[in-house]
Amino acid sequence: MVSPSPGQNQFLAALPPDVQRRVFSQLQYTPFAIGECLLGPGERVAKVYFPTDSIVALVSTTTDGHSAEVAVVGNEGIVGVAAFLGGGSTLGHAVVQSTGSAFSMRAEQFMSEFNRHEELYEFALRYCQALLTQIAQTAVCNCHHSIEERLCRWLLLSLDRLSSNELAMTQELIASMLGVRREGVTEAAGKLQKLGIIEYSRGHIHVKDRQALERITCECYRLVNTETERLLSVYGGGYRN
């Protein structure tokens, strides 16, 4: 079994060697459990996280308890961007969607390196633009596309951040992430299963035909991927879609 390493995070792997040495020396290995809340509304960002084999959902919640995922972060990026954007906190949650691990760094340490190295500064801001693109397109998708299309988009974005075609996810959690009723997820997942695209059983999803999933998803997935690849190509070839 391969031990987790910072280089599994594409952002960290693409840093110039001198920057990488300084950053790596300050990182701490951090295992995640599914459902763990890394950041809450209004909380000061104390740490930034670089996922390796985990997925973190950025979730917005209403005062009456309804919630919806606005973006996902995996091994391409950073959780806790408010630390270096100046606000220090956000109104949303950062919740572990797929168990795994990350490497973390104290926010003040990251800010010190952020202000010291031009390459790190540029990489981080480009990643933030890619993240904002995903958030904006998710808002459009949630308003104008069917639950089936949104489920396909969500599955593809999740698969892009994992090394397998398997997802451990209950229908309740998927419904919460998509901001829809569980019955809608059940119906949409049932259609995909009948088409032979996925297998779903006891909280486990196996994607059997990714190409078919890409054919029937909405344009949001492709738009986000294209713009993310454009922005993160500055990673010196480190970004892998």
PDB file of C-alpha atoms in Angstrom:
ATOM      1  CA  MET A   1       0.000   0.000   0.000  1.00  0.00           C
ATOM      2  CA  VAL A   2       1.424   3.402  -1.039  1.00  0.00           C
ATOM      3  CA  SER A   3       1.762   5.878   1.807  1.00  0.00           C
ATOM      4  CA  PRO A   4       0.033   9.216   1.215  1.00  0.00           C
ATOM      5  CA  SER A   5       2.382  11.987   0.110  1.00  0.00           C
ATOM      6  CA  PRO A   6       1.922  15.722  -0.543  1.00  0.00           C
ATOM      7  CA  GLY A   7       2.799  15.101  -4.187  1.00  0.00           C
ATOM      8  CA  GLN A   8      -0.565  13.386  -4.659  1.00  0.00           C
ATOM      9  CA  ASN A   9      -2.150  16.833  -4.515  1.00  0.00           C
ATOM     10  CA  GLN A  10      -1.741  18.370  -7.972  1.00  0.00           C
ATOM     11  CA  PHE A  11      -1.422  21.926  -6.675  1.00  0.00           C
ATOM     12  CA  LEU A  12       1.436  20.984  -4.341  1.00  0.00           C
ATOM     13  CA  ALA A  13       3.092  18.713  -6.897  1.00  0.00           C
ATOM     14  CA  ALA A  14       3.359  21.559  -9.411  1.00  0.00           C
ATOM     15  CA  LEU A  15       5.058  24.072  -7.124  1.00  0.00           C
ATOM     16  CA  PRO A  16       8.639  25.020  -8.036  1.00  0.00           C
ATOM     17  CA  PRO A  17      11.200  22.893  -6.126  1.00  0.00           C
ATOM     18  CA  ASP A  18      12.342  25.662  -3.765  1.00  0.00           C
ATOM     19  CA  VAL A  19       8.768  26.616  -2.858  1.00  0.00           C
ATOM     20  CA  GLN A  20       7.814  22.971  -2.569  1.00  0.00           C
ATOM     21  CA  ARG A  21      10.587  22.251  -0.077  1.00  0.00           C
ATOM     22  CA  ARG A  22       9.491  25.097   2.201  1.00  0.00           C
ATOM     23  CA  VAL A  23       5.788  24.218   2.005  1.00  0.00           C
ATOM     24  CA  PHE A  24       6.265  20.454   2.375  1.00  0.00           C
ATOM     25  CA  SER A  25       8.314  20.936   5.547  1.00  0.00           C
ATOM     26  CA  GLN A  26       5.310  22.632   7.195  1.00  0.00           C
ATOM     27  CA  LEU A  27       2.597  20.163   6.171  1.00  0.00           C
ATOM     28  CA  GLN A  28       0.844  17.726   8.483  1.00  0.00           C
ATOM     29  CA  TYR A  29      -0.821  14.508   7.353  1.00  0.00           C
ATOM     30  CA  THR A  30      -4.547  14.689   8.139  1.00  0.00           C
ATOM     31  CA  PRO A  31      -6.908  11.699   7.763  1.00  0.00           C
ATOM     32  CA  PHE A  32     -10.568  12.464   7.066  1.00  0.00           C
ATOM     33  CA  ALA A  33     -13.773  10.657   8.019  1.00  0.00           C
ATOM     34  CA  ILE A  34     -16.842  10.955   5.821  1.00  0.00           C
ATOM     35  CA  GLY A  35     -19.175  13.667   7.064  1.00  0.00           C
ATOM     36  CA  GLU A  36     -16.441  15.456   9.013  1.00  0.00           C
ATOM     37  CA  CYS A  37     -16.898  19.241   9.011  1.00  0.00           C
ATOM     38  CA  LEU A  38     -13.613  21.052   8.389  1.00  0.00           C
ATOM     39  CA  LEU A  39     -15.022  24.571   8.389  1.00  0.00           C
ATOM     40  CA  GLY A  40     -18.295  26.033   9.601  1.00  0.00           C
ATOM     41  CA  PRO A  41     -20.132  29.285   8.840  1.00  0.00           C
ATOM     42  CA  GLY A  42     -18.317  32.317  10.183  1.00  0.00           C
ATOM     43  CA  GLU A  43     -15.393  30.288  11.535  1.00  0.00           C
ATOM     44  CA  ARG A  44     -11.949  31.751  11.051  1.00  0.00           C
ATOM     45  CA  VAL A  45      -9.904  29.583   8.704  1.00  0.00           C
ATOM     46  CA  ALA A  46      -7.214  28.166  10.973  1.00  0.00           C
ATOM     47  CA  LYS A  47      -5.833  25.657   8.457  1.00  0.00           C
ATOM     48  CA  VAL A  48      -5.728  25.173   4.721  1.00  0.00           C
ATOM     49  CA  TYR A  49      -6.101  21.603   3.423  1.00  0.00           C
ATOM     50  CA  PHE A  50      -4.674  19.916   0.331  1.00  0.00           C
ATOM     51  CA  PRO A  51      -6.706  16.735  -0.345  1.00  0.00           C
ATOM     52  CA  THR A  52      -4.879  13.720  -1.744  1.00  0.00           C
ATOM     53  CA  ASP A  53      -7.438  10.894  -2.053  1.00  0.00           C
ATOM     54  CA  SER A  54     -10.465  12.541  -0.450  1.00  0.00           C
ATOM     55  CA  ILE A  55     -13.231  14.863  -1.654  1.00  0.00           C
ATOM     56  CA  VAL A  56     -14.469  17.863   0.300  1.00  0.00           C
ATOM     57  CA  ALA A  57     -17.826  19.458  -0.521  1.00  0.00           C
ATOM     58  CA  LEU A  58     -18.372  23.177  -0.102  1.00  0.00           C
ATOM     59  CA  VAL A  59     -21.963  23.473   1.112  1.00  0.00           C
ATOM     60  CA  SER A  60     -24.295  26.412   1.619  1.00  0.00           C
ATOM     61  CA  THR A  61     -27.131  26.092   4.146  1.00  0.00           C
ATOM     62  CA  THR A  62     -30.309  28.092   4.758  1.00  0.00           C
ATOM     63  CA  THR A  63     -31.523  29.126   8.213  1.00  0.00           C
ATOM     64  CA  ASP A  64     -34.262  26.469   8.063  1.00  0.00           C
ATOM     65  CA  GLY A  65     -31.719  23.683   7.519  1.00  0.00           C
ATOM     66  CA  HIS A  66     -31.854  23.147   3.762  1.00  0.00           C
ATOM     67  CA  SER A  67     -28.483  22.725   2.084  1.00  0.00           C
ATOM     68  CA  ALA A  68     -26.853  22.303  -1.308  1.00  0.00           C
ATOM     69  CA  GLU A  69     -23.350  21.683  -2.526  1.00  0.00           C
ATOM     70  CA  VAL A  70     -21.841  24.589  -4.457  1.00  0.00           C
ATOM     71  CA  ALA A  71     -18.466  23.032  -5.331  1.00  0.00           C
ATOM     72  CA  VAL A  72     -16.205  20.061  -4.684  1.00  0.00           C
ATOM     73  CA  VAL A  73     -12.484  20.063  -3.945  1.00  0.00           C
ATOM     74  CA  GLY A  74     -10.246  17.058  -4.461  1.00  0.00           C
ATOM     75  CA  ASN A  75      -6.617  16.410  -5.278  1.00  0.00           C
ATOM     76  CA  GLU A  76      -6.554  19.363  -7.684  1.00  0.00           C
ATOM     77  CA  GLY A  77      -6.930  22.059  -5.082  1.00  0.00           C
ATOM     78  CA  ILE A  78      -7.184  23.701  -1.711  1.00  0.00           C
ATOM     79  CA  VAL A  79      -9.807  23.883   1.039  1.00  0.00           C
ATOM     80  CA  GLY A  80      -9.813  27.149   2.998  1.00  0.00           C
ATOM     81  CA  VAL A  81      -9.172  29.755   0.295  1.00  0.00           C
ATOM     82  CA  ALA A  82     -10.705  32.463   2.513  1.00  0.00           C
ATOM     83  CA  ALA A  83      -7.421  32.383   4.437  1.00  0.00           C
ATOM     84  CA  PHE A  84      -5.583  34.141   1.621  1.00  0.00           C
ATOM     85  CA  LEU A  85      -8.429  36.050  -0.039  1.00  0.00           C
ATOM     86  CA  GLY A  86      -8.649  38.471   2.862  1.00  0.00           C
ATOM     87  CA  GLY A  87     -12.038  37.569   4.346  1.00  0.00           C
ATOM     88  CA  GLY A  88     -10.751  34.984   6.790  1.00  0.00           C
ATOM     89  CA  SER A  89     -14.081  33.114   6.944  1.00  0.00           C
ATOM     90  CA  THR A  90     -17.097  32.138   4.829  1.00  0.00           C
ATOM     91  CA  LEU A  91     -20.821  31.541   5.352  1.00  0.00           C
ATOM     92  CA  GLY A  92     -20.685  27.922   4.163  1.00  0.00           C
ATOM     93  CA  HIS A  93     -19.494  24.535   5.387  1.00  0.00           C
ATOM     94  CA  ALA A  94     -16.598  22.415   4.149  1.00  0.00           C
ATOM     95  CA  VAL A  95     -17.672  18.789   4.644  1.00  0.00           C
ATOM     96  CA  VAL A  96     -15.802  15.577   3.794  1.00  0.00           C
ATOM     97  CA  GLN A  97     -17.832  13.885   1.074  1.00  0.00           C
ATOM     98  CA  SER A  98     -15.499  10.979   0.343  1.00  0.00           C
ATOM     99  CA  THR A  99     -13.233   9.595   3.034  1.00  0.00           C
ATOM    100  CA  GLY A 100      -9.477   9.702   2.609  1.00  0.00           C
ATOM    101  CA  SER A 101      -6.749  12.093   3.604  1.00  0.00           C
ATOM    102  CA  ALA A 102      -5.157  15.467   3.033  1.00  0.00           C
ATOM    103  CA  PHE A 103      -2.153  17.469   4.107  1.00  0.00           C
ATOM    104  CA  SER A 104      -2.833  20.557   6.167  1.00  0.00           C
ATOM    105  CA  MET A 105      -0.931  23.719   6.971  1.00  0.00           C
ATOM    106  CA  ARG A 106      -1.638  26.482   9.449  1.00  0.00           C
ATOM    107  CA  ALA A 107      -3.238  29.424   7.687  1.00  0.00           C
ATOM    108  CA  GLU A 108      -0.631  31.901   8.912  1.00  0.00           C
ATOM    109  CA  GLN A 109       2.168  29.665   7.621  1.00  0.00           C
ATOM    110  CA  PHE A 110       0.520  29.412   4.216  1.00  0.00           C
ATOM    111  CA  MET A 111       0.034  33.193   4.122  1.00  0.00           C
ATOM    112  CA  SER A 112       3.715  33.695   4.849  1.00  0.00           C
ATOM    113  CA  GLU A 113       4.678  31.510   1.880  1.00  0.00           C
ATOM    114  CA  PHE A 114       1.891  33.024  -0.248  1.00  0.00           C
ATOM    115  CA  ASN A 115       3.360  36.494   0.258  1.00  0.00           C
ATOM    116  CA  ARG A 116       6.927  35.280  -0.212  1.00  0.00           C
ATOM    117  CA  HIS A 117       6.653  33.406  -3.520  1.00  0.00           C
ATOM    118  CA  GLU A 118       5.182  34.877  -6.703  1.00  0.00           C
ATOM    119  CA  GLU A 119       4.549  31.421  -8.211  1.00  0.00           C
ATOM    120  CA  LEU A 120       2.537  30.275  -5.201  1.00  0.00           C
ATOM    121  CA  TYR A 121       0.595  33.551  -5.257  1.00  0.00           C
ATOM    122  CA  GLU A 122      -0.284  33.096  -8.946  1.00  0.00           C
ATOM    123  CA  PHE A 123      -1.137  29.386  -8.591  1.00  0.00           C
ATOM    124  CA  ALA A 124      -3.441  30.071  -5.651  1.00  0.00           C
ATOM    125  CA  LEU A 125      -5.329  32.894  -7.364  1.00  0.00           C
ATOM    126  CA  ARG A 126      -5.777  30.862 -10.549  1.00  0.00           C
ATOM    127  CA  TYR A 127      -7.165  27.999  -8.486  1.00  0.00           C
ATOM    128  CA  CYS A 128      -9.617  30.423  -6.841  1.00  0.00           C
ATOM    129  CA  GLN A 129     -10.844  31.530 -10.266  1.00  0.00           C
ATOM    130  CA  ALA A 130     -11.372  27.874 -11.248  1.00  0.00           C
ATOM    131  CA  LEU A 131     -13.292  27.319  -8.010  1.00  0.00           C
ATOM    132  CA  LEU A 132     -15.476  30.381  -8.646  1.00  0.00           C
ATOM    133  CA  THR A 133     -16.211  29.047 -12.130  1.00  0.00           C
ATOM    134  CA  GLN A 134     -17.423  25.787 -10.623  1.00  0.00           C
ATOM    135  CA  ILE A 135     -19.590  27.601  -8.061  1.00  0.00           C
ATOM    136  CA  ALA A 136     -21.164  29.852 -10.695  1.00  0.00           C
ATOM    137  CA  GLN A 137     -21.920  26.990 -13.088  1.00  0.00           C
ATOM    138  CA  THR A 138     -23.369  24.894 -10.259  1.00  0.00           C
ATOM    139  CA  ALA A 139     -25.811  27.724  -9.516  1.00  0.00           C
ATOM    140  CA  VAL A 140     -26.947  27.769 -13.162  1.00  0.00           C
ATOM    141  CA  CYS A 141     -27.177  23.979 -13.259  1.00  0.00           C
ATOM    142  CA  ASN A 142     -29.300  23.794 -10.113  1.00  0.00           C
ATOM    143  CA  CYS A 143     -31.782  26.282 -11.597  1.00  0.00           C
ATOM    144  CA  HIS A 144     -32.121  24.978 -15.145  1.00  0.00           C
ATOM    145  CA  HIS A 145     -31.222  21.300 -15.432  1.00  0.00           C
ATOM    146  CA  SER A 146     -32.984  18.099 -14.470  1.00  0.00           C
ATOM    147  CA  ILE A 147     -32.095  16.064 -11.398  1.00  0.00           C
ATOM    148  CA  GLU A 148     -30.789  13.314 -13.687  1.00  0.00           C
ATOM    149  CA  GLU A 149     -28.428  15.728 -15.456  1.00  0.00           C
ATOM    150  CA  ARG A 150     -27.289  17.201 -12.154  1.00  0.00           C
ATOM    151  CA  LEU A 151     -26.652  13.738 -10.723  1.00  0.00           C
ATOM    152  CA  CYS A 152     -24.529  12.862 -13.763  1.00  0.00           C
ATOM    153  CA  ARG A 153     -22.528  16.075 -13.360  1.00  0.00           C
ATOM    154  CA  TRP A 154     -22.033  15.393  -9.664  1.00  0.00           C
ATOM    155  CA  LEU A 155     -20.899  11.808 -10.305  1.00  0.00           C
ATOM    156  CA  LEU A 156     -18.403  12.900 -12.962  1.00  0.00           C
ATOM    157  CA  LEU A 157     -16.921  15.662 -10.825  1.00  0.00           C
ATOM    158  CA  SER A 158     -16.521  13.160  -7.995  1.00  0.00           C
ATOM    159  CA  LEU A 159     -14.924  10.516 -10.237  1.00  0.00           C
ATOM    160  CA  ASP A 160     -12.420  13.066 -11.533  1.00  0.00           C
ATOM    161  CA  ARG A 161     -11.111  13.404  -7.990  1.00  0.00           C
ATOM    162  CA  LEU A 162     -10.858   9.690  -7.182  1.00  0.00           C
ATOM    163  CA  SER A 163      -8.679   6.866  -8.461  1.00  0.00           C
ATOM    164  CA  SER A 164     -11.542   4.393  -8.973  1.00  0.00           C
ATOM    165  CA  ASN A 165     -15.068   4.166 -10.378  1.00  0.00           C
ATOM    166  CA  GLU A 166     -16.515   3.442  -6.936  1.00  0.00           C
ATOM    167  CA  LEU A 167     -18.300   5.936  -4.692  1.00  0.00           C
ATOM    168  CA  ALA A 168     -19.532   5.319  -1.153  1.00  0.00           C
ATOM    169  CA  MET A 169     -22.531   7.603  -0.832  1.00  0.00           C
ATOM    170  CA  THR A 170     -26.041   7.249   0.558  1.00  0.00           C
ATOM    171  CA  GLN A 171     -29.031   8.638  -1.318  1.00  0.00           C
ATOM    172  CA  GLU A 172     -29.724  10.943   1.628  1.00  0.00           C
ATOM    173  CA  LEU A 173     -26.278  12.501   1.321  1.00  0.00           C
ATOM    174  CA  ILE A 174     -26.543  12.829  -2.469  1.00  0.00           C
ATOM    175  CA  ALA A 175     -29.939  14.498  -2.094  1.00  0.00           C
ATOM    176  CA  SER A 176     -28.491  16.905   0.468  1.00  0.00           C
ATOM    177  CA  MET A 177     -25.567  17.738  -1.810  1.00  0.00           C
ATOM    178  CA  LEU A 178     -27.840  18.367  -4.803  1.00  0.00           C
ATOM    179  CA  GLY A 179     -30.437  20.225  -2.744  1.00  0.00           C
ATOM    180  CA  VAL A 180     -33.290  17.939  -3.819  1.00  0.00           C
ATOM    181  CA  ARG A 181     -35.637  15.380  -2.264  1.00  0.00           C
ATOM    182  CA  ARG A 182     -34.384  11.834  -1.783  1.00  0.00           C
ATOM    183  CA  GLU A 183     -37.185  10.530  -4.028  1.00  0.00           C
ATOM    184  CA  GLY A 184     -35.760  12.549  -6.919  1.00  0.00           C
ATOM    185  CA  VAL A 185     -32.333  10.982  -6.456  1.00  0.00           C
ATOM    186  CA  THR A 186     -33.885   7.501  -6.224  1.00  0.00           C
ATOM    187  CA  GLU A 187     -35.701   8.004  -9.527  1.00  0.00           C
ATOM    188  CA  ALA A 188     -32.681   9.480 -11.320  1.00  0.00           C
ATOM    189  CA  ALA A 189     -30.304   6.780 -10.045  1.00  0.00           C
ATOM    190  CA  GLY A 190     -32.848   4.121 -11.032  1.00  0.00           C
ATOM    191  CA  LYS A 191     -32.877   5.405 -14.623  1.00  0.00           C
ATOM    192  CA  LEU A 192     -29.089   5.312 -14.814  1.00  0.00           C
ATOM    193  CA  GLN A 193     -29.069   1.782 -13.404  1.00  0.00           C
ATOM    194  CA  LYS A 194     -31.646   0.567 -15.930  1.00  0.00           C
ATOM    195  CA  LEU A 195     -29.467   1.977 -18.712  1.00  0.00           C
ATOM    196  CA  GLY A 196     -26.533  -0.037 -17.371  1.00  0.00           C
ATOM    197  CA  ILE A 197     -24.511   3.093 -16.625  1.00  0.00           C
ATOM    198  CA  ILE A 198     -24.235   2.606 -12.868  1.00  0.00           C
ATOM    199  CA  GLU A 199     -24.830  -0.041 -10.238  1.00  0.00           C
ATOM    200  CA  TYR A 200     -26.204   1.217  -6.940  1.00  0.00           C
ATOM    201  CA  SER A 201     -26.539  -0.877  -3.793  1.00  0.00           C
ATOM    202  CA  ARG A 202     -26.429  -0.126  -0.066  1.00  0.00           C
ATOM    203  CA  GLY A 203     -24.780   3.244  -0.361  1.00  0.00           C
ATOM    204  CA  HIS A 204     -22.211   2.181  -2.966  1.00  0.00           C
ATOM    205  CA  ILE A 205     -22.204   3.444  -6.549  1.00  0.00           C
ATOM    206  CA  HIS A 206     -20.180   1.714  -9.252  1.00  0.00           C
ATOM    207  CA  VAL A 207     -19.938   3.629 -12.523  1.00  0.00           C
ATOM    208  CA  LYS A 208     -19.883   1.007 -15.279  1.00  0.00           C
ATOM    209  CA  ASP A 209     -19.970   3.275 -18.329  1.00  0.00           C
ATOM    210  CA  ARG A 210     -18.343   6.664 -17.853  1.00  0.00           C
ATOM    211  CA  GLN A 211     -18.603   7.591 -21.537  1.00  0.00           C
ATOM    212  CA  ALA A 212     -22.373   7.153 -21.421  1.00  0.00           C
ATOM    213  CA  LEU A 213     -22.469   9.283 -18.271  1.00  0.00           C
ATOM    214  CA  GLU A 214     -20.596  12.041 -20.112  1.00  0.00           C
ATOM    215  CA  ARG A 215     -22.996  11.833 -23.062  1.00  0.00           C
ATOM    216  CA  ILE A 216     -26.133  12.403 -21.017  1.00  0.00           C
ATOM    217  CA  THR A 217     -24.858  14.967 -18.523  1.00  0.00           C
ATOM    218  CA  CYS A 218     -25.549  18.656 -19.083  1.00  0.00           C
ATOM    219  CA  GLU A 219     -23.014  21.049 -20.599  1.00  0.00           C
ATOM    220  CA  CYS A 220     -22.050  22.316 -17.130  1.00  0.00           C
ATOM    221  CA  TYR A 221     -19.581  19.493 -16.555  1.00  0.00           C
ATOM    222  CA  ARG A 222     -17.710  20.183 -19.793  1.00  0.00           C
ATOM    223  CA  LEU A 223     -17.722  23.952 -19.303  1.00  0.00           C
ATOM    224  CA  VAL A 224     -16.271  23.686 -15.814  1.00  0.00           C
ATOM    225  CA  ASN A 225     -13.634  21.166 -16.908  1.00  0.00           C
ATOM    226  CA  THR A 226     -12.544  23.224 -19.907  1.00  0.00           C
ATOM    227  CA  GLU A 227     -12.157  26.411 -17.889  1.00  0.00           C
ATOM    228  CA  THR A 228     -10.452  24.609 -15.000  1.00  0.00           C
ATOM    229  CA  GLU A 229      -7.959  23.019 -17.368  1.00  0.00           C
ATOM    230  CA  ARG A 230      -7.243  26.413 -18.971  1.00  0.00           C
ATOM    231  CA  LEU A 231      -6.658  28.103 -15.643  1.00  0.00           C
ATOM    232  CA  LEU A 232      -4.650  25.328 -14.032  1.00  0.00           C
ATOM    233  CA  SER A 233      -2.451  24.577 -17.023  1.00  0.00           C
ATOM    234  CA  VAL A 234      -0.104  27.057 -15.310  1.00  0.00           C
ATOM    235  CA  TYR A 235       0.623  24.174 -12.939  1.00  0.00           C
ATOM    236  CA  GLY A 236       3.403  23.270 -15.368  1.00  0.00           C
ATOM    237  CA  GLY A 237       1.659  20.153 -16.607  1.00  0.00           C
ATOM    238  CA  GLY A 238       0.826  19.094 -13.063  1.00  0.00           C
ATOM    239  CA  TYR A 239      -2.934  19.423 -13.540  1.00  0.00           C
ATOM    240  CA  ARG A 240      -4.560  16.191 -14.757  1.00  0.00           C
ATOM    241  CA  ASN A 241      -8.172  16.201 -15.864  1.00  0.00           C
TER     242      ASN A 241
END
